[in-house]
Coordinates of C-alpha atoms in Angstrom, one line a residue:
X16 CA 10.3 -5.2 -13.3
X17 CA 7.6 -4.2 -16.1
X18 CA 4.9 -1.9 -16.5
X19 CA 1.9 -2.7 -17.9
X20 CA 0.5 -0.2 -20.4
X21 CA -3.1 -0.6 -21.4
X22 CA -3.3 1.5 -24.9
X23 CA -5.8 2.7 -27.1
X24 CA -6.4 2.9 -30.5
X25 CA -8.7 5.1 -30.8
X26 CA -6.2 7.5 -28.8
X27 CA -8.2 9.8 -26.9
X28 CA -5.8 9.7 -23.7
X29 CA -3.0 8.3 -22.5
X30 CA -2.0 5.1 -22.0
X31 CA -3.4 3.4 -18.3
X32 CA -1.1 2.4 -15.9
X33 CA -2.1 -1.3 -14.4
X34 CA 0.7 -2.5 -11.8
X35 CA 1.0 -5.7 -10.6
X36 CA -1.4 -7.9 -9.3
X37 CA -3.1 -4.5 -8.0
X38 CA -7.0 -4.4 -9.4
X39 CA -8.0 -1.1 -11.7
X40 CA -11.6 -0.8 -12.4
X41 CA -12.4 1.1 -15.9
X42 CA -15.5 2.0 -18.1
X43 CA -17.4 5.0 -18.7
X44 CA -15.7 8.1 -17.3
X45 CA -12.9 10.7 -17.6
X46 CA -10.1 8.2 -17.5
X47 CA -11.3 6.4 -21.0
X48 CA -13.0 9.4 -22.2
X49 CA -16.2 7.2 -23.1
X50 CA -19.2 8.9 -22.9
X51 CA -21.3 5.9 -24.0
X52 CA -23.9 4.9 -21.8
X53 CA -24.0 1.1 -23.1
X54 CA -20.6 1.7 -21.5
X55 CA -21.0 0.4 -17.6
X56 CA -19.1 3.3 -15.0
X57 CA -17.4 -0.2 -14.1
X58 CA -17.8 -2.3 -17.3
X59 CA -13.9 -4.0 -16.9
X60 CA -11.8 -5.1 -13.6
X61 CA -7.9 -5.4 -14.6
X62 CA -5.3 -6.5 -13.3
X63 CA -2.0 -7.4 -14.5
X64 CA 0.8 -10.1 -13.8
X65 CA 3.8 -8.2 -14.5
X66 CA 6.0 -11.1 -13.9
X67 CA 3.8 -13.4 -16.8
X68 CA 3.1 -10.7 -19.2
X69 CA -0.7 -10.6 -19.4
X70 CA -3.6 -9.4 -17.8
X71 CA -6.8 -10.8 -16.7
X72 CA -10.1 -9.1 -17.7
X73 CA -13.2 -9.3 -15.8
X74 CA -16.5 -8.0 -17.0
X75 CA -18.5 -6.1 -14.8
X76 CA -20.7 -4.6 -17.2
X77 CA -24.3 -5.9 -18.2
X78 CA -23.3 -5.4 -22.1
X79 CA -20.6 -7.3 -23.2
X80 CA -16.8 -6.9 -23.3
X81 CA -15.0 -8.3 -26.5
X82 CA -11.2 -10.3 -26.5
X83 CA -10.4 -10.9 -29.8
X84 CA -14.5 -11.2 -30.4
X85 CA -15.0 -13.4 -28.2
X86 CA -17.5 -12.4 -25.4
X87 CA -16.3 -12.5 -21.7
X88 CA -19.7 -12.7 -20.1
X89 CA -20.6 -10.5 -17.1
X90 CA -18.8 -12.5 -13.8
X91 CA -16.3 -14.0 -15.9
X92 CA -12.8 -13.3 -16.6
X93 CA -10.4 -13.9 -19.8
X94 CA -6.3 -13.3 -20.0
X95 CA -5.3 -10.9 -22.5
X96 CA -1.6 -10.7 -24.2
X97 CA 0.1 -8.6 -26.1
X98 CA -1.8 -8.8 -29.6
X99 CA -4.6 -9.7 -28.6
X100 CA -7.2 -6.5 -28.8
X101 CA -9.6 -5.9 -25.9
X102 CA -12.6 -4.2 -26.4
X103 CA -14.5 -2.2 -24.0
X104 CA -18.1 -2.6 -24.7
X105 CA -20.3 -4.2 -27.7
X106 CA -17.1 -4.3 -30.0
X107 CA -15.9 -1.1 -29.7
X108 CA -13.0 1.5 -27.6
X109 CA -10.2 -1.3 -28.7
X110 CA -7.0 -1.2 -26.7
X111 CA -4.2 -2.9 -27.0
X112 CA -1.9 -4.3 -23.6
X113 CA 2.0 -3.6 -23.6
X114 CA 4.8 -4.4 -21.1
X115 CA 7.4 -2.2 -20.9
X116 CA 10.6 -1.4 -18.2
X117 CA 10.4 0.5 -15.4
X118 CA 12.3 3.2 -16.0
X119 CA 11.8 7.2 -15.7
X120 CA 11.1 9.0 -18.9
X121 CA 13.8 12.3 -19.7
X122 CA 12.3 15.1 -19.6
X123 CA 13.3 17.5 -22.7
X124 CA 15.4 20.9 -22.1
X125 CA 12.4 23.1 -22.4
X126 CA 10.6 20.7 -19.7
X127 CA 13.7 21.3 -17.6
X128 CA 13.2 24.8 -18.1
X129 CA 10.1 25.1 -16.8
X130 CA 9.6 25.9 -13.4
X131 CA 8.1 23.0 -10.9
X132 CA 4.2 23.5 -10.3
X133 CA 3.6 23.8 -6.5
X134 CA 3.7 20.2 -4.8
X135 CA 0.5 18.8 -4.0
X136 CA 0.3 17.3 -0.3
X137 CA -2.4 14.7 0.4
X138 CA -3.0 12.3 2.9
X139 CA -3.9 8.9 3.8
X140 CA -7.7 8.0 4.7
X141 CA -8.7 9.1 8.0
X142 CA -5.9 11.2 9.0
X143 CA -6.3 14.5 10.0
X144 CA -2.6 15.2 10.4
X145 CA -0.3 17.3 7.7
X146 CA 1.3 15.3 5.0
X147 CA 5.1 15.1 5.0
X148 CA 7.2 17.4 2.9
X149 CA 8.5 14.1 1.6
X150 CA 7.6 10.2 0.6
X151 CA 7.4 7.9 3.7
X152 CA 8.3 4.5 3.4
X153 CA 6.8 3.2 6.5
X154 CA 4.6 4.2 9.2
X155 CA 6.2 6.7 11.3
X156 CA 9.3 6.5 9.3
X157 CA 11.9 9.9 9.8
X158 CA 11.5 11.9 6.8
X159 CA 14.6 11.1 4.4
X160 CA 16.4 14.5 3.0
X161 CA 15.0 15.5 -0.2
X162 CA 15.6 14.4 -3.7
X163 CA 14.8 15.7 -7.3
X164 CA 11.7 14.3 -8.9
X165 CA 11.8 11.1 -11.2
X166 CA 12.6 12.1 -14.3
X167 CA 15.5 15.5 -13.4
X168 CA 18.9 15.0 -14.3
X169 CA 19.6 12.9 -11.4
X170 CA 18.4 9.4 -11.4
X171 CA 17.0 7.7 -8.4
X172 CA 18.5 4.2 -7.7
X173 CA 16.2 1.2 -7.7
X174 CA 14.2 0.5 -4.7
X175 CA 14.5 3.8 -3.8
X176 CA 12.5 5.1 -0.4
X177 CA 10.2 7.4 -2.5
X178 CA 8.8 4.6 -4.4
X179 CA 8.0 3.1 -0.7
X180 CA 6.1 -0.1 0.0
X181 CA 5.9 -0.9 -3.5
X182 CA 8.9 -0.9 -4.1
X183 CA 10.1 -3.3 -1.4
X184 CA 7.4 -5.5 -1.6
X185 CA 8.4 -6.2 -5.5
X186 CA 12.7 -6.2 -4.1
X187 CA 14.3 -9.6 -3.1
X188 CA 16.3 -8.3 -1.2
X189 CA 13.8 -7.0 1.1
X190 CA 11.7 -10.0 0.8
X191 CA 12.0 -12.2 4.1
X192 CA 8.8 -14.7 2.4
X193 CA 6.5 -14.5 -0.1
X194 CA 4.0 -16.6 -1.6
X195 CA 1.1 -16.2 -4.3
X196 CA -1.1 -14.0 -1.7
X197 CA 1.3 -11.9 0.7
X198 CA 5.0 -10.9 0.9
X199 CA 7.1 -10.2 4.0
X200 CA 9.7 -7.8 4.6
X201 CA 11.7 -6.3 7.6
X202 CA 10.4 -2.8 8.7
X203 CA 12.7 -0.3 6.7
X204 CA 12.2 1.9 10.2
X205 CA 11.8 -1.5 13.0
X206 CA 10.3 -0.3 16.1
X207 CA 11.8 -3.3 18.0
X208 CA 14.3 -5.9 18.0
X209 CA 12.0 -8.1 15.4
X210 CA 9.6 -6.4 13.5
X211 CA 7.7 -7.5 10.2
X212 CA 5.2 -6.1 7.6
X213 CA 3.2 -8.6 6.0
X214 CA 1.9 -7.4 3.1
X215 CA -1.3 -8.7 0.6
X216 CA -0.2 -8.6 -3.3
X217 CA -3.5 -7.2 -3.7
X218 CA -4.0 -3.5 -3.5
X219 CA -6.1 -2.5 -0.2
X220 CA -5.9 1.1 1.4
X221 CA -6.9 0.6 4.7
X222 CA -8.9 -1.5 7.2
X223 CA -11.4 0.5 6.7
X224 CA -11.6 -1.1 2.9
X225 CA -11.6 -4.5 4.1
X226 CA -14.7 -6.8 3.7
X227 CA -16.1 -10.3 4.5
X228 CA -14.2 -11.5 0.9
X229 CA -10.9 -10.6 2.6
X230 CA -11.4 -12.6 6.1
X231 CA -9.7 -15.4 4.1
X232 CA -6.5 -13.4 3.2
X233 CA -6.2 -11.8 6.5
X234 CA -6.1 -15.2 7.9
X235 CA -3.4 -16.5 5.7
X236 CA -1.0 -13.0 6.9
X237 CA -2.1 -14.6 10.4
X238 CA -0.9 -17.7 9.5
X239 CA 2.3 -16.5 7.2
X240 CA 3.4 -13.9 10.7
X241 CA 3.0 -16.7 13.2
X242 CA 5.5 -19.1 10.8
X243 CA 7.8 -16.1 11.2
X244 CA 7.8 -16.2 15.0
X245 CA 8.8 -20.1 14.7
X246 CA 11.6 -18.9 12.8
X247 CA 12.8 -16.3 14.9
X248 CA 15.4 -17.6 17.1
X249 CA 14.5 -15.5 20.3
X250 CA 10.6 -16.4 19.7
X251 CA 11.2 -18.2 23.1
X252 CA 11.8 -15.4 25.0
X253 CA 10.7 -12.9 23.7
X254 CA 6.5 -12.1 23.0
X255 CA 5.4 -10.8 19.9
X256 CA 2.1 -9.3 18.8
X257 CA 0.5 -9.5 15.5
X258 CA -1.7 -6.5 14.7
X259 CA -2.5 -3.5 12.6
X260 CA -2.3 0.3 13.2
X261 CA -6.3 1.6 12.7
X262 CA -5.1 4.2 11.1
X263 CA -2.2 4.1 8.5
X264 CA -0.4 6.5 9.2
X265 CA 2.1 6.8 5.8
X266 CA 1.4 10.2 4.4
X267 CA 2.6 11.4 1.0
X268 CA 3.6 14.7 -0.6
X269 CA 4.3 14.9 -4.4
X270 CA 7.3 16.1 -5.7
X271 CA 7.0 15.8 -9.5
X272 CA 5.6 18.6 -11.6
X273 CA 3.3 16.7 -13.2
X274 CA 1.0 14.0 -11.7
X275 CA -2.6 12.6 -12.3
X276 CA -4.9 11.9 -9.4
X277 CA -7.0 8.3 -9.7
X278 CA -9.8 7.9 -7.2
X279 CA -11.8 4.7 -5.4
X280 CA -13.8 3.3 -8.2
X281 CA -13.0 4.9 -11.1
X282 CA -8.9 4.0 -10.9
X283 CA -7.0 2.7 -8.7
X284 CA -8.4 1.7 -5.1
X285 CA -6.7 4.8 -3.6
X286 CA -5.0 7.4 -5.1
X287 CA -1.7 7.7 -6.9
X288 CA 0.7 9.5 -8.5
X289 CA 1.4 8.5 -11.9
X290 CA 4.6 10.2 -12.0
X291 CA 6.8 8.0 -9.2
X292 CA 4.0 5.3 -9.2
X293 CA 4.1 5.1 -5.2
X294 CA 0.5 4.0 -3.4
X295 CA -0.5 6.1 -0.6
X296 CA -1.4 3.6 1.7
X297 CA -1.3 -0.3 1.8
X298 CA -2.7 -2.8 4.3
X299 CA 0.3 -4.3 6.2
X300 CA 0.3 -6.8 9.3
X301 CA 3.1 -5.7 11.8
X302 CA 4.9 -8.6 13.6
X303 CA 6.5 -7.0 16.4
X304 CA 8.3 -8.1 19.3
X305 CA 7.5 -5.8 22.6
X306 CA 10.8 -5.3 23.6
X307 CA 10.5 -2.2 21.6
X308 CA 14.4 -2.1 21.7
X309 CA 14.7 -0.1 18.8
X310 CA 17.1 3.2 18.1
X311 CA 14.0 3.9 15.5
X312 CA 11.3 4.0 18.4
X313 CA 11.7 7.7 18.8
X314 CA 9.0 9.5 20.3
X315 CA 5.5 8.8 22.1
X316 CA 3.3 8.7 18.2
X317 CA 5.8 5.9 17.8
X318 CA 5.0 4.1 21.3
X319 CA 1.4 4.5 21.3
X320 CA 0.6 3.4 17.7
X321 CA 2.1 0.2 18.9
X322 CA 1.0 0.0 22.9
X323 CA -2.5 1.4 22.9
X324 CA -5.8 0.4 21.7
X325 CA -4.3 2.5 18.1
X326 CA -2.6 -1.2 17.3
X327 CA -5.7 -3.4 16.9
X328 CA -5.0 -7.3 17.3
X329 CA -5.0 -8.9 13.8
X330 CA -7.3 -12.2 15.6
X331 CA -10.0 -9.0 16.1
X332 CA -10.0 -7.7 13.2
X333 CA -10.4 -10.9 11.3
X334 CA -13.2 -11.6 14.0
X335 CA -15.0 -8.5 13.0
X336 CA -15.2 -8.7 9.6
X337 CA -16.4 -12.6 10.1
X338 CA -19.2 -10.9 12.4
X339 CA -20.2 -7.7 10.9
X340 CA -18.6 -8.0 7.6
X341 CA -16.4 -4.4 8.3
X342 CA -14.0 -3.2 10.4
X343 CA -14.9 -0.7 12.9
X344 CA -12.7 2.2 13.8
X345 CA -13.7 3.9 16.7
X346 CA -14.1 7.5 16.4
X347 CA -11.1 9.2 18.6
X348 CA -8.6 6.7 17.7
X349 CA -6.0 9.2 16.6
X350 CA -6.2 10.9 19.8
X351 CA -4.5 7.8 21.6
X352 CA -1.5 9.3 20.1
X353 CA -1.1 11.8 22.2
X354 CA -1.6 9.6 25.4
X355 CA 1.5 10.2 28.2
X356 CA 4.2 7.4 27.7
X357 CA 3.3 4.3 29.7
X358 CA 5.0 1.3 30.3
X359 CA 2.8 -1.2 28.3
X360 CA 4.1 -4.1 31.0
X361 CA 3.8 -2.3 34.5
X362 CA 2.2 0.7 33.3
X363 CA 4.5 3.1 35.0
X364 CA 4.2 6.4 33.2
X365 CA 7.7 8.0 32.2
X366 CA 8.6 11.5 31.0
X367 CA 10.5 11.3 28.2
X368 CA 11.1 8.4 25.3
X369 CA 15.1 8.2 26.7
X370 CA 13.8 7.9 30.3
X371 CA 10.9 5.1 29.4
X372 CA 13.8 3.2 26.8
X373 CA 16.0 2.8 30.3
X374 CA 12.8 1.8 32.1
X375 CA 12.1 -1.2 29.3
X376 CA 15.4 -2.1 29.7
X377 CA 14.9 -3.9 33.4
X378 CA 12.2 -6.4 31.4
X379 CA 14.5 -6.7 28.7
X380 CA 15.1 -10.9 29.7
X381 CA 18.7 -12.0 30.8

């Protein structure tokens, strides 16, 4: 797939990054390098088609933003191509937009020479917990052995697990549905016997991002998981929830020696390495059936997140934001984690995940 490359020719950095369909807000600030007060913090909202090859341009900005001369007007938003020139504010920071493969960039023999800067761990919003020593595709997903950064002497295949959600979301062969607003794929890591992320194209961290302009999309991924239950061929006897972890719980640690960190606001609407292009954290609506007959469901963070108040009904969260325009986490949500293991059907607590997976298996139907 492309990259979209937003260029300019003044040249006083490098080139922006915009992925697909993901929203970058840009003006004043250290990513443009424009110190120009007549230059909004957030003058421009991008975002880029990848699979059209152009991007859209809305002006946030009281003074105006340029295409080709032609004024966008605050609130309203243009398409830009390649040629065209975009400029920032009152006809001047030009740049230019360029689509270009996906592929790493070789590093020279003197960069391979150079030893690897210390790897930066981060986590996801909200979560207290250490990062992983490696890239997670899913939540809870076992950490995969480790690989050489993007760009060593050994390439990474396509759709490769440190490229994560993003990744799959954007692979066909992952892809289970997909329209203009949300794509489905199969759980890389299922928890049970049917288990589904539904995923919105556009880019939002966590439910703790989401506002009373997304009660809409949420109720189309409510909508696009119950057309995958009438799909499913056990849907008769088996029952499904539809929900969301109020946490995410994908954490991220960097591998690559060099990497640029984009915050809310001023980049992208998390953070993000530039150097394997992988978002920390994306909104996803599990479909999940509660047989929890899984080999993947390994130990209790894995039960809990999905049997305790952690997993939050996706009709209550669209319900929330309707009524308070937010979603409300309640403080002491991570501890439900550590709860003992308890059947979620009878409630009989077990000792160990091997002794509660025999226990399910006597509601498991005929």
């Amino acid at each position: 797939m492309s990259v979209c490359l937003l260029v300019s020719e003044d040249d006083p950095h490098k080139p922006i990054q915009l992925h697909h369909q993901q929203p970058v807000t840009l003006g004043r600030g250290p990513e443009t390098k424009i110190k120009d007060k007549k230059c909004s913090r957030e003058q421009v909202e991008l975002r880029a088609d990848c699979n059209r090859g152009f991007i859209t341009v809305k002006q946030l900005g009281v003074n105006p933003t340029n295409v080709d001369g032609v004024v966008v007007g605050k609130g309203n938003q243009v398409s830009v191509k390649p040629g065209q020139r975009l400029y920032l504010v009152n006809q001047q920071y030009p740049y230019t937009v360029r689509f270009t493969e996906d592929t790493p960039t070789p590093r020279s023999a003197a960069e391979k020479s150079k030893p690897s800067k210390r790897a930066h761990r981060m986590s996801s919003e909200g979560n207290g917990e250490k990062s992983s020593e490696h890239h997670r595709m899913s939540d809870d997903s076992p950490p995969p052995k480790k690989t050489l950064p993007s760009g060593s002497d050994k390439p990474e295949s396509a759709g490769h697990w440190s490229q994560g959600l993003k990744v799959s979301m954007q692979d066909p062969k992952m892809q289970v549905y997909k329209d203009d607003r949300v794509v489905v794929i199969k759980d890389k890591y299922p928890k049970a016997r049917y288990h589904w992320l539904v995923l919105p194209w556009d880019s939002i961290s966590s439910l703790k991002a989401l506002r009373s302009v997304h009660v809409e999309l949420l109720k189309h991924m409510q909508r696009v998981g119950d057309q995958m239950l009438q799909q499913c061929p056990d849907a008769h006897k088996l029952r499904f929830r539809l929900g969301y972890h109020a946490i995410p719980s994908m954490r991220y640690r960097c591998l690559h020696p060099d990497w640029l960190l984009m915050r809310g606001g001023r980049g992208l609407s998390r953070m993000q390495c530039l150097g394997c292009l992988f978002l920390f954290s994306h909104v996803h609506l599990h479909v999940i059936s509660q047989d929890f007959d899984s080999p993947c469901l390994k130990n209790k963070k894995h039960w809990n997140s999905f049997t305790t108040d952690y997993f939050v009904e996706s009709r209550d969260v669209i319900a929330m934001l309707e009524h308070d325009g937010k979603v409300t986490v309640k403080e002491g949500t991570s501890e439900l984690l550590k709860l003992p293991l308890r059947c979620h059907l009878c409630r009989q607590e077990q000792p160990t995940i091997p002794k509660l997976k025999e226990h399910l298996k006597t509601h498991l139907p005929s």
